[in-house]
mmCIF file of C-alpha atoms in Angstrom:
data_model
loop_
_atom_site.group_PDB
_atom_site.id
_atom_site.type_symbol
_atom_site.label_atom_id
_atom_site.label_comp_id
_atom_site.label_asym_id
_atom_site.label_seq_id
_atom_site.Cartn_x
_atom_site.Cartn_y
_atom_site.Cartn_z
ATOM 1 C CA MET A 21 29.308 -14.994 7.823
ATOM 2 C CA ARG A 22 26.993 -17.799 6.816
ATOM 3 C CA ILE A 23 24.779 -16.617 3.975
ATOM 4 C CA VAL A 24 21.855 -18.520 2.458
ATOM 5 C CA ILE A 25 20.778 -17.595 -1.066
ATOM 6 C CA ALA A 26 17.355 -18.462 -2.496
ATOM 7 C CA GLY A 27 17.608 -19.157 -6.214
ATOM 8 C CA GLY A 28 21.171 -20.360 -5.801
ATOM 9 C CA HIS A 29 21.600 -21.436 -9.428
ATOM 10 C CA GLY A 30 20.635 -18.082 -10.936
ATOM 11 C CA GLN A 31 23.132 -16.163 -13.015
ATOM 12 C CA ILE A 32 23.620 -13.440 -10.421
ATOM 13 C CA ALA A 33 23.504 -15.918 -7.528
ATOM 14 C CA LEU A 34 26.346 -18.038 -8.915
ATOM 15 C CA ARG A 35 28.489 -14.936 -9.344
ATOM 16 C CA LEU A 36 27.628 -13.825 -5.807
ATOM 17 C CA GLU A 37 28.454 -17.240 -4.378
ATOM 18 C CA ARG A 38 31.913 -17.114 -5.939
ATOM 19 C CA LEU A 39 32.551 -13.647 -4.520
ATOM 20 C CA LEU A 40 31.301 -14.485 -1.037
ATOM 21 C CA ALA A 41 33.210 -17.771 -0.864
ATOM 22 C CA ALA A 42 36.395 -16.017 -2.001
ATOM 23 C CA ARG A 43 35.980 -13.605 0.923
ATOM 24 C CA GLY A 44 35.891 -16.515 3.341
ATOM 25 C CA ASN A 45 32.160 -16.685 3.924
ATOM 26 C CA GLU A 46 30.170 -19.888 4.300
ATOM 27 C CA VAL A 47 27.582 -19.889 1.517
ATOM 28 C CA ALA A 48 24.556 -22.093 0.865
ATOM 29 C CA GLY A 49 22.338 -21.876 -2.197
ATOM 30 C CA ILE A 50 18.764 -23.157 -2.328
ATOM 31 C CA ILE A 51 18.040 -24.982 -5.598
ATOM 32 C CA ARG A 52 15.190 -27.108 -6.956
ATOM 33 C CA LYS A 53 17.204 -29.596 -9.011
ATOM 34 C CA ALA A 54 19.920 -31.876 -7.646
ATOM 35 C CA GLU A 55 21.775 -31.754 -10.965
ATOM 36 C CA GLN A 56 22.481 -28.056 -10.349
ATOM 37 C CA GLY A 57 24.512 -28.923 -7.274
ATOM 38 C CA ASP A 58 27.879 -29.297 -9.013
ATOM 39 C CA ASP A 59 27.674 -25.737 -10.351
ATOM 40 C CA LEU A 60 27.168 -24.449 -6.806
ATOM 41 C CA ARG A 61 30.029 -26.523 -5.432
ATOM 42 C CA THR A 62 32.285 -25.150 -8.175
ATOM 43 C CA ALA A 63 31.263 -21.658 -7.073
ATOM 44 C CA GLY A 64 32.163 -22.517 -3.482
ATOM 45 C CA ALA A 65 28.602 -22.907 -2.185
ATOM 46 C CA GLU A 66 26.768 -25.721 -0.452
ATOM 47 C CA PRO A 67 23.710 -26.841 -2.455
ATOM 48 C CA VAL A 68 20.435 -27.095 -0.520
ATOM 49 C CA ILE A 69 17.641 -28.822 -2.438
ATOM 50 C CA LEU A 70 14.242 -27.288 -1.687
ATOM 51 C CA ASP A 71 11.336 -26.119 -3.855
ATOM 52 C CA LEU A 72 10.213 -22.702 -2.638
ATOM 53 C CA GLU A 73 6.938 -23.048 -4.542
ATOM 54 C CA SER A 74 5.837 -26.004 -2.425
ATOM 55 C CA ALA A 75 7.851 -25.764 0.808
ATOM 56 C CA SER A 76 6.356 -24.597 4.100
ATOM 57 C CA VAL A 77 7.669 -21.701 6.137
ATOM 58 C CA ASP A 78 8.996 -24.171 8.716
ATOM 59 C CA GLU A 79 10.872 -26.159 6.060
ATOM 60 C CA VAL A 80 12.573 -23.038 4.755
ATOM 61 C CA ALA A 81 13.251 -21.701 8.258
ATOM 62 C CA LYS A 82 15.032 -24.956 9.079
ATOM 63 C CA ARG A 83 17.504 -24.257 6.240
ATOM 64 C CA LEU A 84 17.976 -20.687 7.425
ATOM 65 C CA ARG A 85 18.667 -21.309 11.103
ATOM 66 C CA GLY A 86 22.178 -20.302 12.063
ATOM 67 C CA ALA A 87 22.618 -18.004 9.068
ATOM 68 C CA ASP A 88 23.859 -14.435 9.454
ATOM 69 C CA ALA A 89 22.134 -13.215 6.296
ATOM 70 C CA ALA A 90 19.712 -14.313 3.602
ATOM 71 C CA VAL A 91 19.519 -13.218 -0.027
ATOM 72 C CA PHE A 92 16.438 -13.623 -2.208
ATOM 73 C CA ALA A 93 17.770 -14.134 -5.735
ATOM 74 C CA ALA A 94 15.090 -16.490 -7.070
ATOM 75 C CA GLY A 95 12.965 -15.689 -10.086
ATOM 76 C CA ALA A 96 10.507 -17.405 -12.373
ATOM 77 C CA GLY A 97 12.644 -16.486 -15.379
ATOM 78 C CA PRO A 98 11.902 -14.747 -18.700
ATOM 79 C CA GLY A 99 10.157 -17.750 -20.253
ATOM 80 C CA SER A 100 7.634 -18.200 -17.467
ATOM 81 C CA GLY A 101 3.978 -17.229 -17.513
ATOM 82 C CA VAL A 102 1.730 -15.165 -15.300
ATOM 83 C CA GLN A 103 1.113 -17.916 -12.750
ATOM 84 C CA ARG A 104 4.782 -18.369 -11.873
ATOM 85 C CA LYS A 105 5.338 -14.625 -11.573
ATOM 86 C CA ASP A 106 2.890 -14.821 -8.696
ATOM 87 C CA SER A 107 4.147 -18.094 -7.213
ATOM 88 C CA VAL A 108 7.883 -17.346 -7.436
ATOM 89 C CA ASP A 109 8.550 -13.628 -7.832
ATOM 90 C CA LYS A 110 5.967 -12.802 -5.185
ATOM 91 C CA GLY A 111 5.020 -15.998 -3.343
ATOM 92 C CA ALA A 112 8.504 -17.426 -2.848
ATOM 93 C CA ALA A 113 9.853 -14.020 -1.817
ATOM 94 C CA VAL A 114 7.163 -13.676 0.858
ATOM 95 C CA LEU A 115 7.771 -17.241 2.032
ATOM 96 C CA PHE A 116 11.526 -16.688 2.257
ATOM 97 C CA ALA A 117 11.048 -13.472 4.225
ATOM 98 C CA ASP A 118 8.636 -15.142 6.642
ATOM 99 C CA ALA A 119 11.077 -18.028 7.070
ATOM 100 C CA ALA A 120 13.928 -15.614 7.817
ATOM 101 C CA VAL A 121 11.817 -13.994 10.530
ATOM 102 C CA ARG A 122 10.990 -17.395 12.000
ATOM 103 C CA ALA A 123 14.634 -18.480 11.897
ATOM 104 C CA GLY A 124 15.829 -15.257 13.525
ATOM 105 C CA VAL A 125 17.868 -14.119 10.511
ATOM 106 C CA ARG A 126 17.697 -10.324 10.504
ATOM 107 C CA ARG A 127 19.892 -9.345 7.538
ATOM 108 C CA PHE A 128 17.835 -9.805 4.391
ATOM 109 C CA VAL A 129 18.774 -8.636 0.905
ATOM 110 C CA VAL A 130 16.427 -8.810 -2.081
ATOM 111 C CA ILE A 131 17.262 -8.692 -5.781
ATOM 112 C CA SER A 132 14.263 -6.880 -7.194
ATOM 113 C CA SER A 133 13.814 -5.065 -10.496
ATOM 114 C CA MET A 134 13.827 -1.466 -11.591
ATOM 115 C CA GLY A 135 10.219 -0.432 -12.098
ATOM 116 C CA ALA A 136 8.828 -2.884 -9.543
ATOM 117 C CA ASP A 137 5.584 -1.392 -8.254
ATOM 118 C CA PRO A 138 2.459 -3.004 -6.752
ATOM 119 C CA GLU A 139 0.404 -0.371 -8.600
ATOM 120 C CA HIS A 140 2.039 -0.968 -11.992
ATOM 121 C CA GLN A 141 -0.565 -1.035 -14.752
ATOM 122 C CA GLY A 142 -0.862 -3.433 -17.690
ATOM 123 C CA ASP A 143 -1.761 -7.004 -18.525
ATOM 124 C CA GLU A 144 1.348 -8.272 -20.285
ATOM 125 C CA VAL A 145 3.523 -10.862 -18.548
ATOM 126 C CA PHE A 146 6.200 -8.269 -17.777
ATOM 127 C CA ASP A 147 3.573 -5.991 -16.248
ATOM 128 C CA VAL A 148 2.496 -8.844 -13.979
ATOM 129 C CA TYR A 149 6.150 -9.440 -13.103
ATOM 130 C CA LEU A 150 6.695 -5.813 -12.061
ATOM 131 C CA ARG A 151 3.560 -5.904 -9.904
ATOM 132 C CA ALA A 152 4.618 -9.192 -8.308
ATOM 133 C CA LYS A 153 8.086 -7.856 -7.500
ATOM 134 C CA GLY A 154 6.584 -4.632 -6.187
ATOM 135 C CA GLU A 155 4.167 -6.509 -3.943
ATOM 136 C CA ALA A 156 6.978 -8.710 -2.624
ATOM 137 C CA ASP A 157 9.162 -5.670 -1.933
ATOM 138 C CA ALA A 158 6.317 -3.944 -0.091
ATOM 139 C CA TYR A 159 5.776 -7.048 2.042
ATOM 140 C CA VAL A 160 9.456 -7.225 3.005
ATOM 141 C CA ARG A 161 9.541 -3.525 3.856
ATOM 142 C CA GLY A 162 6.667 -4.110 6.279
ATOM 143 C CA LEU A 163 8.585 -6.659 8.363
ATOM 144 C CA ASP A 164 10.156 -4.947 11.356
ATOM 145 C CA SER A 165 12.009 -8.146 12.243
ATOM 146 C CA LEU A 166 14.209 -7.855 9.145
ATOM 147 C CA ASP A 167 17.116 -5.538 8.444
ATOM 148 C CA TRP A 168 16.292 -5.464 4.747
ATOM 149 C CA THR A 169 17.900 -3.904 1.720
ATOM 150 C CA ILE A 170 16.183 -4.045 -1.678
ATOM 151 C CA LEU A 171 18.341 -3.760 -4.786
ATOM 152 C CA ARG A 172 16.672 -2.877 -8.085
ATOM 153 C CA PRO A 173 19.081 -3.280 -11.009
ATOM 154 C CA GLY A 174 18.418 -1.904 -14.453
ATOM 155 C CA ALA A 175 18.547 -4.045 -17.600
ATOM 156 C CA LEU A 176 20.931 -6.944 -16.964
ATOM 157 C CA THR A 177 23.761 -7.758 -19.354
ATOM 158 C CA ASP A 178 26.425 -10.452 -19.568
ATOM 159 C CA ASP A 179 29.160 -7.918 -20.307
ATOM 160 C CA ALA A 180 32.242 -8.154 -18.136
ATOM 161 C CA GLY A 181 31.859 -6.150 -14.956
ATOM 162 C CA THR A 182 33.646 -2.821 -14.729
ATOM 163 C CA GLY A 183 33.335 -2.360 -10.971
ATOM 164 C CA LEU A 184 31.915 1.102 -11.681
ATOM 165 C CA VAL A 185 28.264 1.771 -10.880
ATOM 166 C CA ARG A 186 25.601 4.303 -10.029
ATOM 167 C CA LEU A 187 23.739 3.269 -6.869
ATOM 168 C CA GLU A 188 21.035 5.611 -5.618
ATOM 169 C CA ALA A 189 17.419 5.700 -4.528
ATOM 170 C CA ARG A 190 16.630 6.804 -8.090
ATOM 171 C CA THR A 191 19.095 6.385 -10.925
ATOM 172 C CA GLY A 192 16.895 6.513 -13.992
ATOM 173 C CA ARG A 193 16.873 3.789 -16.622
ATOM 174 C CA GLY A 194 20.055 2.057 -17.664
ATOM 175 C CA SER A 195 21.815 -1.279 -17.882
ATOM 176 C CA VAL A 196 24.304 -3.046 -15.657
ATOM 177 C CA PRO A 197 26.405 -6.220 -15.987
ATOM 178 C CA ARG A 198 25.425 -9.133 -13.760
ATOM 179 C CA ASP A 199 29.044 -9.151 -12.520
ATOM 180 C CA ASP A 200 28.565 -5.685 -11.056
ATOM 181 C CA VAL A 201 25.193 -6.570 -9.529
ATOM 182 C CA ALA A 202 26.856 -9.452 -7.685
ATOM 183 C CA ALA A 203 29.686 -7.192 -6.544
ATOM 184 C CA VAL A 204 27.212 -4.672 -5.130
ATOM 185 C CA LEU A 205 25.280 -7.418 -3.344
ATOM 186 C CA ALA A 206 28.472 -8.687 -1.720
ATOM 187 C CA GLU A 207 29.226 -5.187 -0.438
ATOM 188 C CA LEU A 208 25.656 -4.662 0.775
ATOM 189 C CA LEU A 209 25.851 -7.842 2.847
ATOM 190 C CA GLU A 210 28.877 -6.418 4.626
ATOM 191 C CA SER A 211 27.230 -3.009 5.076
ATOM 192 C CA PRO A 212 24.407 -3.286 7.638
ATOM 193 C CA ALA A 213 24.048 0.503 7.528
ATOM 194 C CA THR A 214 22.282 0.032 4.179
ATOM 195 C CA SER A 215 19.348 -1.601 5.987
ATOM 196 C CA GLY A 216 16.019 0.033 5.245
ATOM 197 C CA LEU A 217 17.061 1.230 1.781
ATOM 198 C CA THR A 218 15.549 0.517 -1.613
ATOM 199 C CA LEU A 219 18.249 1.214 -4.186
ATOM 200 C CA GLU A 220 18.402 1.359 -7.963
ATOM 201 C CA LEU A 221 21.555 0.226 -9.752
ATOM 202 C CA VAL A 222 22.956 0.939 -13.205
ATOM 203 C CA SER A 223 26.445 1.232 -14.636
ATOM 204 C CA GLY A 224 28.202 4.431 -13.689
ATOM 205 C CA SER A 225 31.518 5.929 -12.693
ATOM 206 C CA THR A 226 31.792 5.143 -8.965
ATOM 207 C CA PRO A 227 33.700 2.105 -7.665
ATOM 208 C CA VAL A 228 31.364 -0.405 -6.028
ATOM 209 C CA PRO A 229 32.729 -0.114 -2.444
ATOM 210 C CA VAL A 230 32.597 3.701 -2.629
ATOM 211 C CA ALA A 231 29.048 3.644 -4.023
ATOM 212 C CA VAL A 232 27.830 1.392 -1.211
ATOM 213 C CA LYS A 233 29.508 3.491 1.469
ATOM 214 C CA ALA A 234 27.960 6.627 -0.016
ATOM 215 C CA VAL A 235 24.403 5.348 0.430
ATOM 216 C CA ALA A 236 24.951 3.599 3.776
ATOM 217 C CA GLY A 237 22.851 5.129 6.511
ATOM 218 C CA ASN A 238 20.898 7.404 4.150
#
């Protein structure tokens, strides 16, 4: 498959690129800064320089044409303010989804966040983030032209992955290594029967391939 990843220099995205490339896929990662390109090449991905905060739908669609799947892994980051939660976590996600529709890319996987909810209350930056992610998720779910899967991990850690997870519509709070999030994403991309699912992910006791197969088609 050819897979295009928005936010290609993110911590999960780089792990995912390595996994996908190792499986023989052709991977491209969208990045804002040219100096990030070497990290993508090392991971086995082709760097594509494009700013999703200023690009048009047509510009993004041009980068997506010919792809078999798209992954939205971009994020404003923990140090960003309210404005970028709206422009990246919501705005860029909506733009990327619209571009996938325009480019004819049906398979669309989103890295969201546990607790994402357009009705989430509160005025702190993290509250705004959860609303923005929830609004983006709701927008994607409304696009009939996409075979979408939304993954909502718990608290992310840099611990070594165990390959053992809990993946369900509702898992309850918990943490999960970024390694295991990337492993689940790689399996989801190869499991079109998970289309139409919004899934929560935390560490657990089930091997990643088994966990993905268990939810497929539910």
